PDB file of C-alpha atoms in Angstrom:
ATOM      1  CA  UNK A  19       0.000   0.000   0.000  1.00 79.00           C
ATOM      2  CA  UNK A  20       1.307   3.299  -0.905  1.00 86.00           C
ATOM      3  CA  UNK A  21       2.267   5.242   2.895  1.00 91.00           C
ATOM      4  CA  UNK A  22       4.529   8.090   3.805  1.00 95.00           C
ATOM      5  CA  UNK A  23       6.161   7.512   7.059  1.00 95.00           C
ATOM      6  CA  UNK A  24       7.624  10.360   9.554  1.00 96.00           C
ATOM      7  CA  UNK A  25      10.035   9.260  12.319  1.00 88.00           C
ATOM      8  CA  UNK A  26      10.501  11.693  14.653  1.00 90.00           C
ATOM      9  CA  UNK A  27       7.081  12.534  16.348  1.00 93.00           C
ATOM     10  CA  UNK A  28       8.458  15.105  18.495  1.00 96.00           C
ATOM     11  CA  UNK A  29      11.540  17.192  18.241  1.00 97.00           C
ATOM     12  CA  UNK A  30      12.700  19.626  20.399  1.00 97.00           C
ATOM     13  CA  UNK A  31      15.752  21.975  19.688  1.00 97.00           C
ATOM     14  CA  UNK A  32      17.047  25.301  21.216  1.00 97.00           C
ATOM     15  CA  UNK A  33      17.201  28.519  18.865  1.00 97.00           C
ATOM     16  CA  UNK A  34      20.419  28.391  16.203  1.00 97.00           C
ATOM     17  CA  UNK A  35      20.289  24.057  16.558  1.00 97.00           C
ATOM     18  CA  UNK A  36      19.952  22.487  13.221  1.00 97.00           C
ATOM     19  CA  UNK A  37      17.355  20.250  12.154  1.00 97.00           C
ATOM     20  CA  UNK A  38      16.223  17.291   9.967  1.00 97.00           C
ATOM     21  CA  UNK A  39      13.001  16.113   9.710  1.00 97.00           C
ATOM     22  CA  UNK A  40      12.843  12.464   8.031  1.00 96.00           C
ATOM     23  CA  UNK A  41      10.568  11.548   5.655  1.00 97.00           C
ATOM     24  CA  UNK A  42      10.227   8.189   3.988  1.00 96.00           C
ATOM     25  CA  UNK A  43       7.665   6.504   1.423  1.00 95.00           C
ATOM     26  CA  UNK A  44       6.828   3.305  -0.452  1.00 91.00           C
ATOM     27  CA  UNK A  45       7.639   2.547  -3.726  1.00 74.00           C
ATOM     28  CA  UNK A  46       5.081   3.724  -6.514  1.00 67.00           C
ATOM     29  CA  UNK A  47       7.220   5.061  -9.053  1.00 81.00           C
ATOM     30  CA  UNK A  48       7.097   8.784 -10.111  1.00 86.00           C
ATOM     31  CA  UNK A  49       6.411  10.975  -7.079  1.00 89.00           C
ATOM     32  CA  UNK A  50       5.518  14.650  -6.311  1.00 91.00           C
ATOM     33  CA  UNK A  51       6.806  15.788  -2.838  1.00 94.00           C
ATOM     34  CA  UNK A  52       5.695  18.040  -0.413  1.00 95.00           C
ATOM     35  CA  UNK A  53       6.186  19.638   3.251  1.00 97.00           C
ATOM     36  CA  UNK A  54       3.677  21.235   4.696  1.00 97.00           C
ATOM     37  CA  UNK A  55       3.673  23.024   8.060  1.00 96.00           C
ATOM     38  CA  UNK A  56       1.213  23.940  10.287  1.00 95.00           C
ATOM     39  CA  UNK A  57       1.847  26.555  13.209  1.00 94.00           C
ATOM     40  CA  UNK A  58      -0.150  26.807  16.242  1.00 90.00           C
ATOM     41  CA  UNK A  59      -3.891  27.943  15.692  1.00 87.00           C
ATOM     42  CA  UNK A  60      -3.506  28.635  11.960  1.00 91.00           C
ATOM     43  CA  UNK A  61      -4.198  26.347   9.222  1.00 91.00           C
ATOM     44  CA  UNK A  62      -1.966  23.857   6.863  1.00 94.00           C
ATOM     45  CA  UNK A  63       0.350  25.771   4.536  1.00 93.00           C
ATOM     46  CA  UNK A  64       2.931  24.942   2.012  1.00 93.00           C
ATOM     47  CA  UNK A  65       6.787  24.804   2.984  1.00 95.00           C
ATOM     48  CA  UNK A  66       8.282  23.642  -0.078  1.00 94.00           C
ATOM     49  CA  UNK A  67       7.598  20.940  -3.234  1.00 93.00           C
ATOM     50  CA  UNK A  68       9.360  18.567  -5.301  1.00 93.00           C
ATOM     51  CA  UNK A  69       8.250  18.093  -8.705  1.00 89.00           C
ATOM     52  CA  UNK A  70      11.368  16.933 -10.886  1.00 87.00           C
ATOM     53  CA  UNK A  71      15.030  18.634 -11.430  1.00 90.00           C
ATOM     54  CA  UNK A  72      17.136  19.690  -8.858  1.00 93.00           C
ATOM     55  CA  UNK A  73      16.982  17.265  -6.053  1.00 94.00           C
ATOM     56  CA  UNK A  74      17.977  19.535  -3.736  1.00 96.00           C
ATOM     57  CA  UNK A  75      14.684  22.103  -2.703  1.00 96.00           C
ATOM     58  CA  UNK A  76      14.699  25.161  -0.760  1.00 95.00           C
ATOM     59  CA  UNK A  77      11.410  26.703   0.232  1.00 93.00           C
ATOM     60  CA  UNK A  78      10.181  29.310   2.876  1.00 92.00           C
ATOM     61  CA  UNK A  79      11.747  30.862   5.994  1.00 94.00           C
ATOM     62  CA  UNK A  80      15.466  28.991   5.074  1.00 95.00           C
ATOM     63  CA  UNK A  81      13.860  25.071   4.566  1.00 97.00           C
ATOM     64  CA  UNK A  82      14.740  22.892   2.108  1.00 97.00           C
ATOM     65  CA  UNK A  83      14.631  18.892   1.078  1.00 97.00           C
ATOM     66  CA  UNK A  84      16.363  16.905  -0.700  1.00 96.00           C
ATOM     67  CA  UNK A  85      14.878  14.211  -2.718  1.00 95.00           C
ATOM     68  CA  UNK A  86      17.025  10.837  -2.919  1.00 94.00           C
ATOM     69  CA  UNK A  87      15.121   8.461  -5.090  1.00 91.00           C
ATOM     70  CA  UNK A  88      17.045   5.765  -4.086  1.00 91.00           C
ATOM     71  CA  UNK A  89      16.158   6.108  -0.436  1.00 93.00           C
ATOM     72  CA  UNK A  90      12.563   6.992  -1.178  1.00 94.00           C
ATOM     73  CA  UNK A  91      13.349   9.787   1.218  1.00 95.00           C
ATOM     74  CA  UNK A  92      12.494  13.700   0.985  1.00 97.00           C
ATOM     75  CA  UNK A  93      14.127  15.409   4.510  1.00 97.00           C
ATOM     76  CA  UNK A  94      13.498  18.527   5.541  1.00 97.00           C
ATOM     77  CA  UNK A  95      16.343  20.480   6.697  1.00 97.00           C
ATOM     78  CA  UNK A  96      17.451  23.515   8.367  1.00 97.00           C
ATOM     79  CA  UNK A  97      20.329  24.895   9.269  1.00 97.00           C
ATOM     80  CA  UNK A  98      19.555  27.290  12.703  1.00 97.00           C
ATOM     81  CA  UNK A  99      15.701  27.170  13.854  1.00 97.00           C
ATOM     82  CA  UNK A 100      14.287  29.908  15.509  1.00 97.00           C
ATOM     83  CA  UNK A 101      11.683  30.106  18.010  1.00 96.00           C
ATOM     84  CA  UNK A 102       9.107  30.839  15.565  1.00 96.00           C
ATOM     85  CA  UNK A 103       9.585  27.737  14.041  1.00 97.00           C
ATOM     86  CA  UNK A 104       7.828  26.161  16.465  1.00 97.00           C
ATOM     87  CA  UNK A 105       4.781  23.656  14.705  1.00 97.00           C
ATOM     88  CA  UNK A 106       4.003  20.643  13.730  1.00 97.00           C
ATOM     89  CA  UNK A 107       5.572  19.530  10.050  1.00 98.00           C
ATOM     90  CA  UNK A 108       3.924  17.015   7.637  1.00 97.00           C
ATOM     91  CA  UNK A 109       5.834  15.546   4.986  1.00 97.00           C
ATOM     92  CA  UNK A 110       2.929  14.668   1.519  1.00 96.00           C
ATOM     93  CA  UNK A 111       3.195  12.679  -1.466  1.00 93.00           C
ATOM     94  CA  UNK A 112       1.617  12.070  -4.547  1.00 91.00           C
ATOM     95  CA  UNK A 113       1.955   8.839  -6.172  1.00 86.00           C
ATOM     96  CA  UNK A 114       1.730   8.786 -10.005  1.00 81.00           C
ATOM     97  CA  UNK A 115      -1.371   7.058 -10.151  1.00 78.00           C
ATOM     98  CA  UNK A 116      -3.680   9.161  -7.929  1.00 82.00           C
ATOM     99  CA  UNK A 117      -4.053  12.979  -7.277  1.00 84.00           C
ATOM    100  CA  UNK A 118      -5.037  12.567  -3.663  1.00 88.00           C
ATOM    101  CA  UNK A 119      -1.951  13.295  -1.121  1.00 91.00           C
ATOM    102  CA  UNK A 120      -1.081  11.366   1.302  1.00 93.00           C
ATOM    103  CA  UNK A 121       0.569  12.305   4.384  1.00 95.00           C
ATOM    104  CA  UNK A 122       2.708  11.306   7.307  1.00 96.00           C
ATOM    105  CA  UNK A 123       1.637  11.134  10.792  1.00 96.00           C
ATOM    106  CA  UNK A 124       3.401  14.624  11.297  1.00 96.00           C
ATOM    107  CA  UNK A 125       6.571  15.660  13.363  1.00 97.00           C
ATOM    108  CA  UNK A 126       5.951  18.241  16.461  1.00 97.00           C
ATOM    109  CA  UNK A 127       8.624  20.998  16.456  1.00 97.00           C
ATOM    110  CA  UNK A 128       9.685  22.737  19.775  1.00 97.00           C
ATOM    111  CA  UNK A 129      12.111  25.428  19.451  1.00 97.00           C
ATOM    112  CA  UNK A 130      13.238  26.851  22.980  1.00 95.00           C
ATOM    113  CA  UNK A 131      14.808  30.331  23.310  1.00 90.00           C
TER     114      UNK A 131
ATOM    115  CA  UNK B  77     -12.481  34.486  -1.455  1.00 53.00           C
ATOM    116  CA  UNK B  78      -8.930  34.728  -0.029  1.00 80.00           C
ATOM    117  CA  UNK B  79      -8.835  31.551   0.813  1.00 92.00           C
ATOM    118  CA  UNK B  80     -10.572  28.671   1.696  1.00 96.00           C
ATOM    119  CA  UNK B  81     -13.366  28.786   4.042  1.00 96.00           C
ATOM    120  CA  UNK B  82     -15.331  26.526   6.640  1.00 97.00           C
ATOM    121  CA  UNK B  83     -18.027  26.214   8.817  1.00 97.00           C
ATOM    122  CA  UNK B  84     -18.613  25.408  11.300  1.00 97.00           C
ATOM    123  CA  UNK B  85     -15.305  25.988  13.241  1.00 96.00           C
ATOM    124  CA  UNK B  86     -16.076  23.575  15.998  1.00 97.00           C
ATOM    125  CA  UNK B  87     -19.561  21.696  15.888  1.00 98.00           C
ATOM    126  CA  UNK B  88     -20.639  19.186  19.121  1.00 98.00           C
ATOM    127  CA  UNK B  89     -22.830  16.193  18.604  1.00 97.00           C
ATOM    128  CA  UNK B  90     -24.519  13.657  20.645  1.00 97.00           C
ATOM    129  CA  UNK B  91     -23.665  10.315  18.975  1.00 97.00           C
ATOM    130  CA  UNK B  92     -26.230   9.612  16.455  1.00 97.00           C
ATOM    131  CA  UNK B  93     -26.672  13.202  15.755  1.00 97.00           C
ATOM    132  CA  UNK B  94     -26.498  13.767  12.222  1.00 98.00           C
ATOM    133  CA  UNK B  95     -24.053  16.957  10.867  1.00 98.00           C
ATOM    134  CA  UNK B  96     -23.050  18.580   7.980  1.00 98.00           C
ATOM    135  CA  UNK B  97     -19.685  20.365   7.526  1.00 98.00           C
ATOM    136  CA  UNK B  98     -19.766  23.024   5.089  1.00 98.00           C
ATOM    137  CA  UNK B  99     -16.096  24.340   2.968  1.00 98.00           C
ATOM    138  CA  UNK B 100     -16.169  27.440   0.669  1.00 97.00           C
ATOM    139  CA  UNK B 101     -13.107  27.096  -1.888  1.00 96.00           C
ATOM    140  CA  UNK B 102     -10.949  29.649  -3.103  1.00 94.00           C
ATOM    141  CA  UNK B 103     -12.756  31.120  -5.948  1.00 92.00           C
ATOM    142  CA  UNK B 104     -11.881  29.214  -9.328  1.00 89.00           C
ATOM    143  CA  UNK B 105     -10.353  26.557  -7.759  1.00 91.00           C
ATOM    144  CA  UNK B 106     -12.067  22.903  -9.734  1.00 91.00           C
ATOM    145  CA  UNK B 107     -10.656  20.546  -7.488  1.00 93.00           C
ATOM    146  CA  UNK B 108     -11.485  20.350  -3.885  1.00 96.00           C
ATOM    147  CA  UNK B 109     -10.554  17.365  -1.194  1.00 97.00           C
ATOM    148  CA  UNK B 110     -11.851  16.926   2.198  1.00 98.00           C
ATOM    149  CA  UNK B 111      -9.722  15.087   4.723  1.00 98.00           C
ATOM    150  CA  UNK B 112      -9.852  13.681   8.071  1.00 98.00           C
ATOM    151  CA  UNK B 113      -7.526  14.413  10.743  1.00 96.00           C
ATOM    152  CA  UNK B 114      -7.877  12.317  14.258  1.00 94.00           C
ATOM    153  CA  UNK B 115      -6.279  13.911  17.269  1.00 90.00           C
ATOM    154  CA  UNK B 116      -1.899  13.736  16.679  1.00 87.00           C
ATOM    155  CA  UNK B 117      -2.619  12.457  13.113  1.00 90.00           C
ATOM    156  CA  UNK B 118      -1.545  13.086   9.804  1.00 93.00           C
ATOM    157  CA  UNK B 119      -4.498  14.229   7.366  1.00 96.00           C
ATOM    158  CA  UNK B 120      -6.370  11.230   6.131  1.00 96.00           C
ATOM    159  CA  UNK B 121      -7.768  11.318   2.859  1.00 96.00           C
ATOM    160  CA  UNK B 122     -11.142  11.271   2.332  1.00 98.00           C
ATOM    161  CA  UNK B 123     -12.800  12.029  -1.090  1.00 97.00           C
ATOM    162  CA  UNK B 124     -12.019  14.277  -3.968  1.00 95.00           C
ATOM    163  CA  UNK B 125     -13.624  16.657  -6.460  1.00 96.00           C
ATOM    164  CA  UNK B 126     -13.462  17.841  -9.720  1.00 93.00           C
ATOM    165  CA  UNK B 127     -16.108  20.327 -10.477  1.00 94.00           C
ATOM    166  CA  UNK B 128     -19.380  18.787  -9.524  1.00 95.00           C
ATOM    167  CA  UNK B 129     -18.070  15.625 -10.159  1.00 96.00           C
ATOM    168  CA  UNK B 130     -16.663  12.750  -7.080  1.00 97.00           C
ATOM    169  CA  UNK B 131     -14.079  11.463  -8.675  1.00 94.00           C
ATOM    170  CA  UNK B 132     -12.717   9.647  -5.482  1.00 94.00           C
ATOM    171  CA  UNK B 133     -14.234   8.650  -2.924  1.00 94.00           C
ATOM    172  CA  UNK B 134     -12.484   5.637  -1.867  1.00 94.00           C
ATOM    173  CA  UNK B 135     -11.462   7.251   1.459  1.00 95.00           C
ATOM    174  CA  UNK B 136     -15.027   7.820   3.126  1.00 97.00           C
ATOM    175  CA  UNK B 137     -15.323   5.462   6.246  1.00 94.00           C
ATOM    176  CA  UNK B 138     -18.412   4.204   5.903  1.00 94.00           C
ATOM    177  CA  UNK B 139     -21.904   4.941   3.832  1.00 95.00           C
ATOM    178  CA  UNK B 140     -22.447   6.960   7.072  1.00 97.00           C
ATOM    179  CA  UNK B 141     -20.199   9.492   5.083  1.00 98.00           C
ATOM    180  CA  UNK B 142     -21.310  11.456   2.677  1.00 97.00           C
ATOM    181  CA  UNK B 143     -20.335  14.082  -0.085  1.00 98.00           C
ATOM    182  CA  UNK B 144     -21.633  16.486  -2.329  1.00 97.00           C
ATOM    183  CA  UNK B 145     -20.793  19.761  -4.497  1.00 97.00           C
ATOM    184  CA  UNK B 146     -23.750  20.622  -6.373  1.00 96.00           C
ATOM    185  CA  UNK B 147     -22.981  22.925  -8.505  1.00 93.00           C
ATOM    186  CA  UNK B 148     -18.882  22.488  -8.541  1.00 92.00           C
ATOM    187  CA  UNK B 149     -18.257  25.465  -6.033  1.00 94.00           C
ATOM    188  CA  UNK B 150     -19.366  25.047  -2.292  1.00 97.00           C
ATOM    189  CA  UNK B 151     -19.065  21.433  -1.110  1.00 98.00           C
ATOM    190  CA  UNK B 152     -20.521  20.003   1.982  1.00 98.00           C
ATOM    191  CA  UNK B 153     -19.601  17.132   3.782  1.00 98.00           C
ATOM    192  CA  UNK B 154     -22.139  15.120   6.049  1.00 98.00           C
ATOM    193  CA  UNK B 155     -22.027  12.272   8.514  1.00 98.00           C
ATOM    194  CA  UNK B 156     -24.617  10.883   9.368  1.00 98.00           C
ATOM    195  CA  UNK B 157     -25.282   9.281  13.313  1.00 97.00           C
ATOM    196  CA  UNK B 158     -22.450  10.082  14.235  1.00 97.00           C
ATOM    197  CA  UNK B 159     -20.289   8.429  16.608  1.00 97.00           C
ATOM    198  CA  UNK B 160     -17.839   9.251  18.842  1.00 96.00           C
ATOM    199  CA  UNK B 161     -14.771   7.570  16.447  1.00 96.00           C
ATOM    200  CA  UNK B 162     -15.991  10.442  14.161  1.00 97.00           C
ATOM    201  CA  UNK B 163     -14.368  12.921  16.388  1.00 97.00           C
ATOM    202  CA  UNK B 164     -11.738  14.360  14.489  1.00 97.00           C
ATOM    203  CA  UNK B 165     -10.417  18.020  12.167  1.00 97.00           C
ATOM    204  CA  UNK B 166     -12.285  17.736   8.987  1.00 98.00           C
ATOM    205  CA  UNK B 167     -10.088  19.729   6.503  1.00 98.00           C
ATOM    206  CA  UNK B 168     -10.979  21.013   3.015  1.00 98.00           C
ATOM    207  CA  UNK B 169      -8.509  22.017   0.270  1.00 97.00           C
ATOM    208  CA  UNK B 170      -8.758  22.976  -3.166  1.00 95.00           C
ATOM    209  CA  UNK B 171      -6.446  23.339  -6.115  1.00 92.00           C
ATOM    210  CA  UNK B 172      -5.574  25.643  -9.142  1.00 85.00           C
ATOM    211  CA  UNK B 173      -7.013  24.284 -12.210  1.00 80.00           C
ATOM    212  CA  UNK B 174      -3.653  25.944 -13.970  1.00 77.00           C
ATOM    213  CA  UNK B 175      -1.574  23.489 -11.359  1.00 71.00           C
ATOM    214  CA  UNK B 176      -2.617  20.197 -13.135  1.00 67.00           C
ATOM    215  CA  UNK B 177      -2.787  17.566 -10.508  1.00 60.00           C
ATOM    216  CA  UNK B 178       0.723  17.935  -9.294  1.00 66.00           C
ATOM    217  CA  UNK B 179      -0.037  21.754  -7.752  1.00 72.00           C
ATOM    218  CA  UNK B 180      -0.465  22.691  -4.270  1.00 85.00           C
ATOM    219  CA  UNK B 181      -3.189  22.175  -1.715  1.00 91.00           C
ATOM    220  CA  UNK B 182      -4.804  24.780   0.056  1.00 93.00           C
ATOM    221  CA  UNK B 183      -6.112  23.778   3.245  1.00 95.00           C
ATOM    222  CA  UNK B 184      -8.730  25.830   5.521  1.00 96.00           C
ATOM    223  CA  UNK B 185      -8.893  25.956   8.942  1.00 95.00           C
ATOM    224  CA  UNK B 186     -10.996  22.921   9.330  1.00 96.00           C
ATOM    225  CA  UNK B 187     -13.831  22.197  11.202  1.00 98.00           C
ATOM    226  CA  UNK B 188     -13.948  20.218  14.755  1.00 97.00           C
ATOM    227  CA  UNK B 189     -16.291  17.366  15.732  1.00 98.00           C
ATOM    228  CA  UNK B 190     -16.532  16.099  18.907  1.00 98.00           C
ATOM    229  CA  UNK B 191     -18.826  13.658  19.529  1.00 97.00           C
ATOM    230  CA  UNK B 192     -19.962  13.003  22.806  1.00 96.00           C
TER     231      UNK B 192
END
């Protein structure tokens, strides 16, 4: 069955750490990736998408992924949070054969001052 | 509108209560998804739009689930006796018809169930 699996569930950093957010799926051929983030009270918005190209992503607010097929992985990285960072992050896919996405279970994000 | 709209923001039902969850898309969007998300969930697919048309609804529960957008703008989403597994965020999105199917979602603030 096609899935998209998040490991960490809860991550919590102090301001200037760096971060990585995994993000694994099953195999279903061509993919379209996506990380979406949702901060506290407000509703799901886009971080950054993977289409085709460049591997390597960069989105919003200093994010980016990097897609490595071979993996089936799309992390999100970061290199210093900040406190405003703080939400919860949900790594999507579409598989080739459907134009529903599916997403992970999430990751929480705490970023102390 | 600016973006995608629904109502009610939080809705309480006695189980077996029946409800009806109402999303407004962003204006010229065709394609429009509702989703379910339980409490420390990911979003959970439930059915999908194009126009007027369901093209998907292999994601609804059960038949007590049910999905409609007349006229291909305003969609609602009803459940009928509900029960207290329906408890969840029921989130909306839509999509740019210019994005093909591999565009962005854009999600509303969802609406709350609790059933009691």
């Amino acid at each position: 069955a096609q899935s998209v699996s998040q490991h960490n569930h809860h991550v919590i950093l102090s301001e200037a750490a760096s971060l990585e957010l995994g993000c694994n799926y099953s195999y279903g051929g061509t993919v379209n990736l996506f990380w979406y983030v949702q901060y506290p009270g407000q509703h799901l918005q886009l971080l950054l998408k993977y289409f085709s190209g460049d591997p390597l992503v960069k989105g919003i607010k200093g994010f980016e992924a990097e897609f490595i097929k071979s993996k089936f992985s799309f992390n999100l990285r970061k290199p210093s949070v900040q406190w405003s960072d703080t939400a919860e992050y949900f790594c999507a896919v579409k598989f080739y054969n459907t134009d529903k996405l599916i997403f992970g279970t999430g990751t929480r994000l705490q970023v102390f001052p | 509108g600016a973006g995608v709209s629904q109502s009610p923001r939080y809705k309480v039902a006695k189980r077996g209560q029946d409800v009806a969850l109402r999303c407004d898309p962003i204006s010229g969007h065709v394609s429009l998804f509702w989703y379910q998300q339980a409490l420390g969930q990911g979003p959970e697919f439930l059915t999908y739009f194009q126009n007027e048309a369901q093209l998907d609804k292999s994601g609804l529960p059960s038949d007590r689930f049910f999905a409609e957008r007349p006229e291909g703008s305003v969609s609602t989403l009803k459940i009928q006796r509900t029960q207290q597994e329906d408890s969840a965020v029921y989130l909306c999105a839509s999509r740019h018809p210019l994005a093909g199917n591999t565009g962005e979602l854009f999600f509303g603030e969802g609406s709350r169930l609790t059933v009691l």
